[in-house]
Coordinates of C-alpha atoms in Angstrom, one line a residue:
M1 CA 49.1 91.2 -21.0
K2 CA 46.3 88.8 -21.8
R3 CA 43.6 88.5 -19.1
R4 CA 44.5 84.8 -18.5
D5 CA 48.1 85.7 -18.0
M6 CA 47.2 88.6 -15.7
L7 CA 45.1 86.3 -13.5
A8 CA 48.0 83.8 -13.2
F9 CA 50.3 86.7 -12.3
L10 CA 47.9 88.0 -9.7
S11 CA 47.5 84.6 -8.2
A12 CA 51.1 84.2 -7.4
P13 CA 51.7 85.0 -3.7
A14 CA 55.3 86.2 -4.4
A15 CA 54.0 88.6 -7.0
L16 CA 51.6 90.3 -4.6
S17 CA 54.3 92.1 -2.7
L18 CA 55.4 93.7 -6.0
L19 CA 52.0 95.2 -6.9
P20 CA 51.3 98.8 -5.9
G21 CA 49.4 99.1 -2.6
C22 CA 50.1 95.5 -1.6
A23 CA 53.1 96.1 0.6
T24 CA 51.2 95.2 3.7
V25 CA 49.7 91.9 2.3
A26 CA 51.3 88.9 4.0
T27 CA 52.3 86.1 1.7
Q28 CA 51.5 82.5 2.5
P29 CA 54.3 80.2 3.6
V30 CA 55.7 78.2 0.7
A31 CA 54.6 74.6 1.0
M32 CA 57.4 72.0 1.3
G33 CA 58.0 69.8 -1.7
T34 CA 58.1 66.1 -1.3
G35 CA 61.2 65.2 -3.3
D36 CA 63.5 65.0 -0.3
L37 CA 61.0 63.3 2.1
G38 CA 61.0 59.8 3.3
L39 CA 59.4 57.4 5.8
V40 CA 61.0 55.2 8.3
V41 CA 59.0 52.3 9.7
Q42 CA 58.9 51.9 13.5
R43 CA 58.6 48.2 13.6
S44 CA 57.3 47.7 17.1
G45 CA 55.2 50.8 17.6
G46 CA 53.0 50.9 14.6
K47 CA 54.3 54.3 13.6
L48 CA 56.1 56.0 10.7
S49 CA 58.8 58.6 11.1
L50 CA 58.7 61.3 8.5
V51 CA 62.3 62.4 7.5
D52 CA 63.9 65.1 5.4
T53 CA 66.8 63.6 3.5
T54 CA 68.4 66.9 2.6
Q55 CA 68.5 68.3 6.1
R56 CA 68.9 64.8 7.6
R57 CA 66.4 65.3 10.3
L58 CA 63.1 64.0 11.7
L59 CA 60.0 66.0 10.9
G60 CA 57.4 64.1 12.9
E61 CA 55.5 60.9 13.3
I62 CA 52.4 59.3 12.0
E63 CA 50.6 56.9 14.4
G64 CA 48.0 54.1 14.2
L65 CA 49.3 51.8 11.5
G66 CA 49.0 48.5 13.4
D67 CA 51.4 45.6 12.9
L68 CA 54.5 46.9 10.9
S69 CA 56.7 43.9 11.6
H70 CA 57.1 43.3 7.8
A71 CA 55.8 46.5 6.4
S72 CA 56.6 47.9 3.0
I73 CA 55.6 51.2 1.3
V74 CA 55.0 52.5 -2.2
F75 CA 54.4 56.1 -3.2
A76 CA 51.9 57.9 -5.4
R77 CA 53.4 59.6 -8.4
D78 CA 53.4 63.0 -6.7
G79 CA 55.3 61.7 -3.7
A80 CA 52.7 63.2 -1.4
R81 CA 50.9 60.0 -0.6
A82 CA 52.2 56.7 0.6
Y83 CA 50.6 53.3 0.7
V84 CA 51.7 51.1 3.7
F85 CA 51.2 47.4 3.6
G86 CA 51.1 46.0 7.2
R87 CA 51.7 42.4 8.3
D88 CA 48.2 42.4 9.8
G89 CA 46.6 42.8 6.4
A90 CA 46.0 46.5 6.6
L91 CA 46.5 48.8 3.7
T92 CA 46.9 52.4 4.8
Q93 CA 47.0 55.6 2.7
V94 CA 49.2 58.3 4.4
S95 CA 49.6 62.0 3.5
L96 CA 53.2 63.1 4.0
P97 CA 52.5 66.9 3.9
D98 CA 49.7 66.5 6.4
R99 CA 51.4 63.8 8.4
R100 CA 48.3 61.8 8.9
I101 CA 46.4 58.7 7.8
V102 CA 44.0 59.4 4.9
T103 CA 42.3 56.0 4.5
R104 CA 42.8 52.6 6.0
V105 CA 41.3 49.3 5.1
M106 CA 41.8 45.8 6.6
Q107 CA 42.0 43.9 3.3
A108 CA 43.5 40.5 4.4
G109 CA 44.6 38.5 7.4
N110 CA 48.3 38.6 6.6
S111 CA 50.0 40.7 4.0
I112 CA 53.7 41.3 3.2
G113 CA 53.8 43.9 0.5
G114 CA 52.3 45.5 -2.6
A115 CA 52.8 47.6 -5.7
I116 CA 51.3 50.6 -7.5
S117 CA 50.4 50.6 -11.2
Q118 CA 52.2 52.4 -14.0
D119 CA 49.7 55.3 -14.1
G120 CA 49.3 55.4 -10.3
T121 CA 45.6 54.7 -10.3
L122 CA 45.7 51.2 -8.8
V123 CA 47.3 49.8 -5.7
A124 CA 47.7 46.0 -5.3
A125 CA 48.4 44.0 -2.2
Q126 CA 49.9 40.6 -2.1
N127 CA 48.6 38.4 0.7
Y128 CA 49.7 35.4 2.7
Q129 CA 46.3 34.8 4.3
P130 CA 43.9 34.1 2.7
G131 CA 46.2 34.3 -0.3
G132 CA 45.7 36.1 -3.6
V133 CA 46.0 39.7 -4.8
K134 CA 43.6 42.5 -4.0
V135 CA 43.5 45.6 -6.1
F136 CA 42.2 49.0 -5.0
N137 CA 41.6 52.5 -6.3
S138 CA 44.6 54.5 -5.2
R139 CA 42.6 57.6 -4.3
T140 CA 39.8 56.0 -2.3
L141 CA 41.0 52.5 -1.6
A142 CA 37.7 51.2 -2.9
P143 CA 38.1 47.6 -4.0
V144 CA 38.6 47.1 -7.8
A145 CA 39.6 43.4 -8.1
D146 CA 40.1 40.3 -6.0
I147 CA 42.4 38.0 -7.9
S148 CA 42.5 34.4 -6.7
A149 CA 45.7 32.4 -6.1
A150 CA 44.0 29.1 -6.4
Y151 CA 46.0 26.1 -7.6
T152 CA 45.7 22.3 -7.8
A153 CA 47.8 20.6 -5.1
A154 CA 49.6 17.3 -5.6
D155 CA 46.7 15.4 -3.9
G156 CA 44.3 17.0 -6.4
S157 CA 42.7 19.4 -4.0
Q158 CA 42.1 23.1 -4.7
R159 CA 44.1 25.4 -2.4
Q160 CA 45.0 29.1 -2.2
S161 CA 48.7 30.0 -2.4
R162 CA 50.6 32.6 -0.5
V163 CA 51.6 35.4 -2.9
V164 CA 55.1 36.9 -3.0
G165 CA 57.3 38.9 -5.3
L166 CA 54.5 41.3 -6.5
A167 CA 55.8 44.0 -8.8
D168 CA 54.3 46.5 -11.3
L169 CA 54.9 46.2 -15.0
P170 CA 54.2 48.6 -17.9
G171 CA 50.7 48.5 -19.3
Q172 CA 48.7 48.4 -16.1
R173 CA 50.0 44.9 -15.2
F174 CA 51.2 43.2 -12.0
I175 CA 53.5 40.2 -11.9
Y176 CA 53.8 37.9 -8.8
C177 CA 54.7 34.4 -7.6
L178 CA 52.7 31.7 -5.9
F179 CA 55.0 30.4 -3.2
D180 CA 53.0 27.1 -2.6
A181 CA 52.2 26.4 -6.3
G182 CA 55.6 27.1 -7.9
E183 CA 54.1 29.5 -10.4
I184 CA 54.5 33.0 -11.8
R185 CA 51.4 34.9 -12.9
I186 CA 50.7 38.2 -14.6
A187 CA 47.5 40.1 -14.1
D188 CA 46.6 42.6 -16.8
L189 CA 44.3 45.3 -15.4
S190 CA 43.9 47.4 -18.6
D191 CA 40.2 46.8 -17.9
P192 CA 40.4 46.9 -14.0
G193 CA 37.0 45.1 -13.7
W194 CA 38.1 42.1 -15.8
P195 CA 41.7 41.1 -15.0
R196 CA 43.3 38.9 -17.5
I197 CA 45.7 36.3 -16.0
T198 CA 48.7 34.7 -17.7
R199 CA 50.2 31.7 -15.9
F200 CA 53.7 30.2 -15.9
E201 CA 53.7 26.9 -14.2
N202 CA 56.5 24.6 -12.8
I203 CA 59.0 27.4 -12.4
G204 CA 60.7 25.7 -9.4
R205 CA 60.1 25.0 -5.8
Q206 CA 58.9 27.8 -3.4
P207 CA 59.6 31.1 -5.2
Y208 CA 60.0 33.4 -2.2
D209 CA 60.6 36.8 -3.6
A210 CA 61.4 38.5 -6.9
L211 CA 62.3 41.6 -8.7
V212 CA 61.9 43.5 -12.0
T213 CA 65.1 44.8 -13.5
P214 CA 65.2 48.7 -13.8
D215 CA 64.3 48.6 -17.5
G216 CA 61.2 46.5 -16.9
R217 CA 62.5 43.7 -19.1
H218 CA 63.3 40.8 -16.8
Y219 CA 61.4 39.4 -13.9
I220 CA 63.6 37.2 -11.7
A221 CA 62.3 35.0 -8.9
G222 CA 64.5 33.4 -6.2
L223 CA 63.7 29.8 -5.2
F224 CA 63.9 28.7 -1.6
G225 CA 63.3 25.1 -2.3
E226 CA 66.3 24.7 -4.6
D227 CA 69.5 26.5 -5.7
G228 CA 68.7 28.5 -8.8
L229 CA 66.4 31.3 -10.1
A230 CA 63.5 31.6 -12.5
M231 CA 63.6 34.4 -15.1
I232 CA 61.2 35.7 -17.7
D233 CA 62.1 38.0 -20.5
L234 CA 59.0 40.2 -20.7
W235 CA 60.0 41.7 -24.0
E236 CA 59.7 38.4 -25.8
A237 CA 56.7 38.0 -28.1
K238 CA 55.8 34.8 -26.2
P239 CA 57.5 35.0 -22.8
R240 CA 58.7 31.8 -21.2
V241 CA 60.4 30.8 -17.9
R242 CA 64.1 30.2 -18.1
R243 CA 66.3 28.8 -15.3
I244 CA 69.4 30.7 -14.4
L245 CA 72.2 30.0 -11.8
D246 CA 70.8 26.5 -11.7
G247 CA 72.5 24.6 -8.8
Y248 CA 74.9 27.4 -7.8
G249 CA 75.5 25.6 -4.5
R250 CA 75.9 22.2 -6.0
G251 CA 78.4 20.0 -4.1
Q252 CA 78.5 22.3 -1.1
E253 CA 77.0 21.5 2.3
A254 CA 73.7 23.3 2.8
L255 CA 73.8 25.9 5.5
P256 CA 70.9 26.9 7.8
V257 CA 69.1 30.0 6.5
F258 CA 68.8 32.6 9.4
K259 CA 66.9 35.2 7.3
M260 CA 65.6 35.1 3.8
P261 CA 67.3 37.5 1.4
H262 CA 65.1 40.4 0.2
L263 CA 65.4 40.2 -3.5
R264 CA 63.7 43.6 -4.1
G265 CA 67.0 44.9 -2.8
W266 CA 69.1 43.1 -5.4
A267 CA 71.6 45.3 -7.1
V268 CA 71.8 45.8 -10.9
A269 CA 74.9 47.9 -11.6
G270 CA 75.9 48.5 -15.2
R271 CA 75.9 45.2 -17.0
H272 CA 76.0 43.0 -13.9
A273 CA 73.5 41.9 -11.3
W274 CA 74.7 41.3 -7.7
L275 CA 72.6 38.7 -5.9
P276 CA 72.6 37.2 -2.4
A277 CA 73.3 33.5 -2.3
I278 CA 70.7 31.9 -0.1
G279 CA 72.3 30.6 3.1
R280 CA 75.8 31.3 2.0
H281 CA 78.4 34.0 2.8
E282 CA 78.6 35.0 -0.9
V283 CA 77.3 37.6 -3.3
L284 CA 76.9 36.2 -6.8
V285 CA 77.8 38.4 -9.8
V286 CA 75.8 37.7 -13.0
D287 CA 76.2 39.1 -16.5
T288 CA 72.8 40.4 -17.5
E289 CA 73.5 39.9 -21.2
T290 CA 74.0 36.1 -20.8
W291 CA 72.6 35.6 -17.3
A292 CA 75.6 33.4 -16.5
E293 CA 77.6 33.7 -13.2
V294 CA 80.9 35.5 -13.7
A295 CA 82.2 35.9 -10.1
R296 CA 81.5 35.4 -6.4
V297 CA 82.4 37.8 -3.7
Q298 CA 83.0 36.4 -0.2
V299 CA 81.3 38.5 2.5
A300 CA 81.0 38.6 6.2
G301 CA 77.8 36.6 6.6
Q302 CA 74.6 35.6 4.9
P303 CA 73.5 38.5 2.7
V304 CA 70.0 39.9 3.2
F305 CA 70.0 43.1 1.1
V306 CA 72.5 43.6 -1.7
M307 CA 71.9 47.2 -2.9
A308 CA 73.7 49.3 -5.5
Q309 CA 74.3 53.0 -5.3
P310 CA 72.4 55.0 -8.0
D311 CA 75.6 55.3 -10.0
G312 CA 76.4 51.5 -9.6
R313 CA 80.0 52.1 -8.4
Q314 CA 79.4 50.5 -5.1
V315 CA 77.2 47.7 -3.7
W316 CA 76.3 47.7 0.0
V317 CA 75.4 44.5 1.8
N318 CA 73.8 43.7 5.2
F319 CA 73.5 40.4 6.9
A320 CA 71.4 37.9 8.8
V321 CA 72.3 36.9 12.4
P322 CA 74.8 36.6 13.9
D323 CA 76.4 39.2 11.6
Y324 CA 73.4 41.6 11.6
N325 CA 75.3 44.5 13.1
R326 CA 77.6 44.8 10.1
V327 CA 77.5 46.4 6.6
Q328 CA 80.0 45.8 3.9
V329 CA 80.8 47.8 0.8
I330 CA 81.9 46.2 -2.4
D331 CA 83.7 48.1 -5.2
T332 CA 82.0 46.9 -8.4
P333 CA 85.0 47.4 -10.8
T334 CA 87.4 45.3 -8.6
R335 CA 84.7 43.2 -6.9
Q336 CA 86.5 43.6 -3.6
V337 CA 85.1 44.5 -0.2
V338 CA 86.5 48.0 0.5
K339 CA 84.8 48.9 3.7
S340 CA 83.2 47.2 6.7
L341 CA 81.0 49.2 9.0
E342 CA 79.1 48.5 12.3
P343 CA 76.3 51.1 12.4
G344 CA 74.4 49.3 15.2
A345 CA 72.8 46.1 16.2
A346 CA 70.2 44.5 13.9
V347 CA 70.7 46.4 10.6
L348 CA 67.4 45.8 8.8
H349 CA 67.4 48.1 5.8
M350 CA 69.4 50.6 3.7
E351 CA 68.2 53.3 1.4
F352 CA 70.2 55.6 -0.8
T353 CA 69.4 59.3 -1.3
P354 CA 68.2 59.9 -4.9
R355 CA 71.7 60.7 -6.3
G356 CA 73.6 58.5 -3.9
E357 CA 75.7 60.9 -1.9
A358 CA 74.5 59.2 1.3
V359 CA 72.9 56.0 2.5
W360 CA 70.5 55.7 5.5
I361 CA 70.9 52.6 7.6
S362 CA 68.3 51.4 10.2
S363 CA 69.6 49.6 13.3
R364 CA 66.5 48.1 15.0
D365 CA 68.1 47.0 18.3
A366 CA 70.2 50.2 18.6
N367 CA 67.0 52.3 18.0
R368 CA 68.7 54.6 15.5
V369 CA 69.1 55.5 11.9
T370 CA 72.6 56.3 10.7
V371 CA 73.3 58.5 7.7
V372 CA 76.6 57.6 6.1
D373 CA 78.6 59.5 3.4
T374 CA 79.1 57.0 0.5
A375 CA 82.4 58.6 -0.6
S376 CA 84.2 59.0 2.8
F377 CA 82.1 56.5 4.8
A378 CA 81.9 59.2 7.6
T379 CA 78.8 59.4 9.7
L380 CA 76.8 62.5 8.7
A381 CA 73.9 62.1 11.2
T382 CA 72.4 59.8 13.8
L383 CA 68.6 59.9 14.3
A384 CA 66.9 58.4 17.3
V385 CA 64.0 56.2 16.0
D386 CA 62.3 53.5 18.0
S387 CA 63.0 50.0 16.5
P388 CA 63.5 51.3 12.9
S389 CA 63.2 48.8 10.0
G390 CA 62.2 49.7 6.5
I391 CA 63.4 53.1 5.0
F392 CA 61.5 54.4 2.0
F393 CA 62.2 57.7 0.2
T394 CA 59.8 59.4 -2.2
S395 CA 62.3 59.1 -5.1
R396 CA 60.9 55.5 -5.4
A397 CA 57.7 57.0 -6.9
T398 CA 59.5 57.4 -10.2
R399 CA 61.0 53.9 -10.4
M400 CA 59.5 50.7 -11.7
G401 CA 59.2 47.6 -9.5
L402 CA 59.4 49.5 -6.2

């Protein structure tokens, strides 16, 4: 045996018990992997609940995260570290194995989310106040870039826009929307110290959220100020903005919007995208080859999240008030609602296990997370969590746009 191989052999704790004279040497406990871990946001307490998705149990809590009323989370590539974007403008790096805060910076006055770069070295936060995007070293949270969201208003004045819809793209790029300016911008951080900005102007009124399709090709922004969406094909040599589903509510009475849909939860299942219609009791079905509407599914209320199982066979929908205690399941081949569930008051979020055998559902006002079997719809577990909202599993670390 080569010396290098012998050293590797001797360093393995399990191998020590096999060596002569080592029978009394105690082996170290095997460290838990991170692949079946996740975090549940405790909305009112500034805490995170660490969960095991295989055993369906709570492992502990991490405290001291401030205002988590609109918190979102992304993961490092190893799944061991998470980055929490708080509504109070804080960016917090958390170690899941150690169940503690590693680093925390107050980077803005009001923040609603962020993203991590393709290679995992950069973390970007999108900000409402003062606006713009701030980029940090993912290990240290040292500042790397401060990207302005300045635009020229109708009266000719210079203003800073609120930033929404931030997502990662291949090539160390981030894409995002300027809510107040009606723009989409791409920041290329191949050279982190000198971001290169590409602007797409006049995309429509008030883009409020957006997504990147799972293959990284299309970026789609929802518009609050009008019925329709703005889409960019990022594979084109010279990308341009294209309007899709323009005027989908044309001729219909506008309804009050009780809660904005979260477009990062849009479902892309097979060839079709399943999208929430703003202010309507409908899910729109869109052909991703032509980006034309092919169907609408009537649902119980105003959709907030429309999420596909990993295999795309079912789409799960939750709703704004007054129907926020309900979840409905749509069978994608027949486009029919096949199940209605009531897991608890104020359903805020759903998250599928990596291969989709179960879905975790947070019910804020019922103070619980319910784990449901996606085949039988039976309740597999109920976990007591104080005012739970967002649920984020480490399997997100391997997926673009999350």
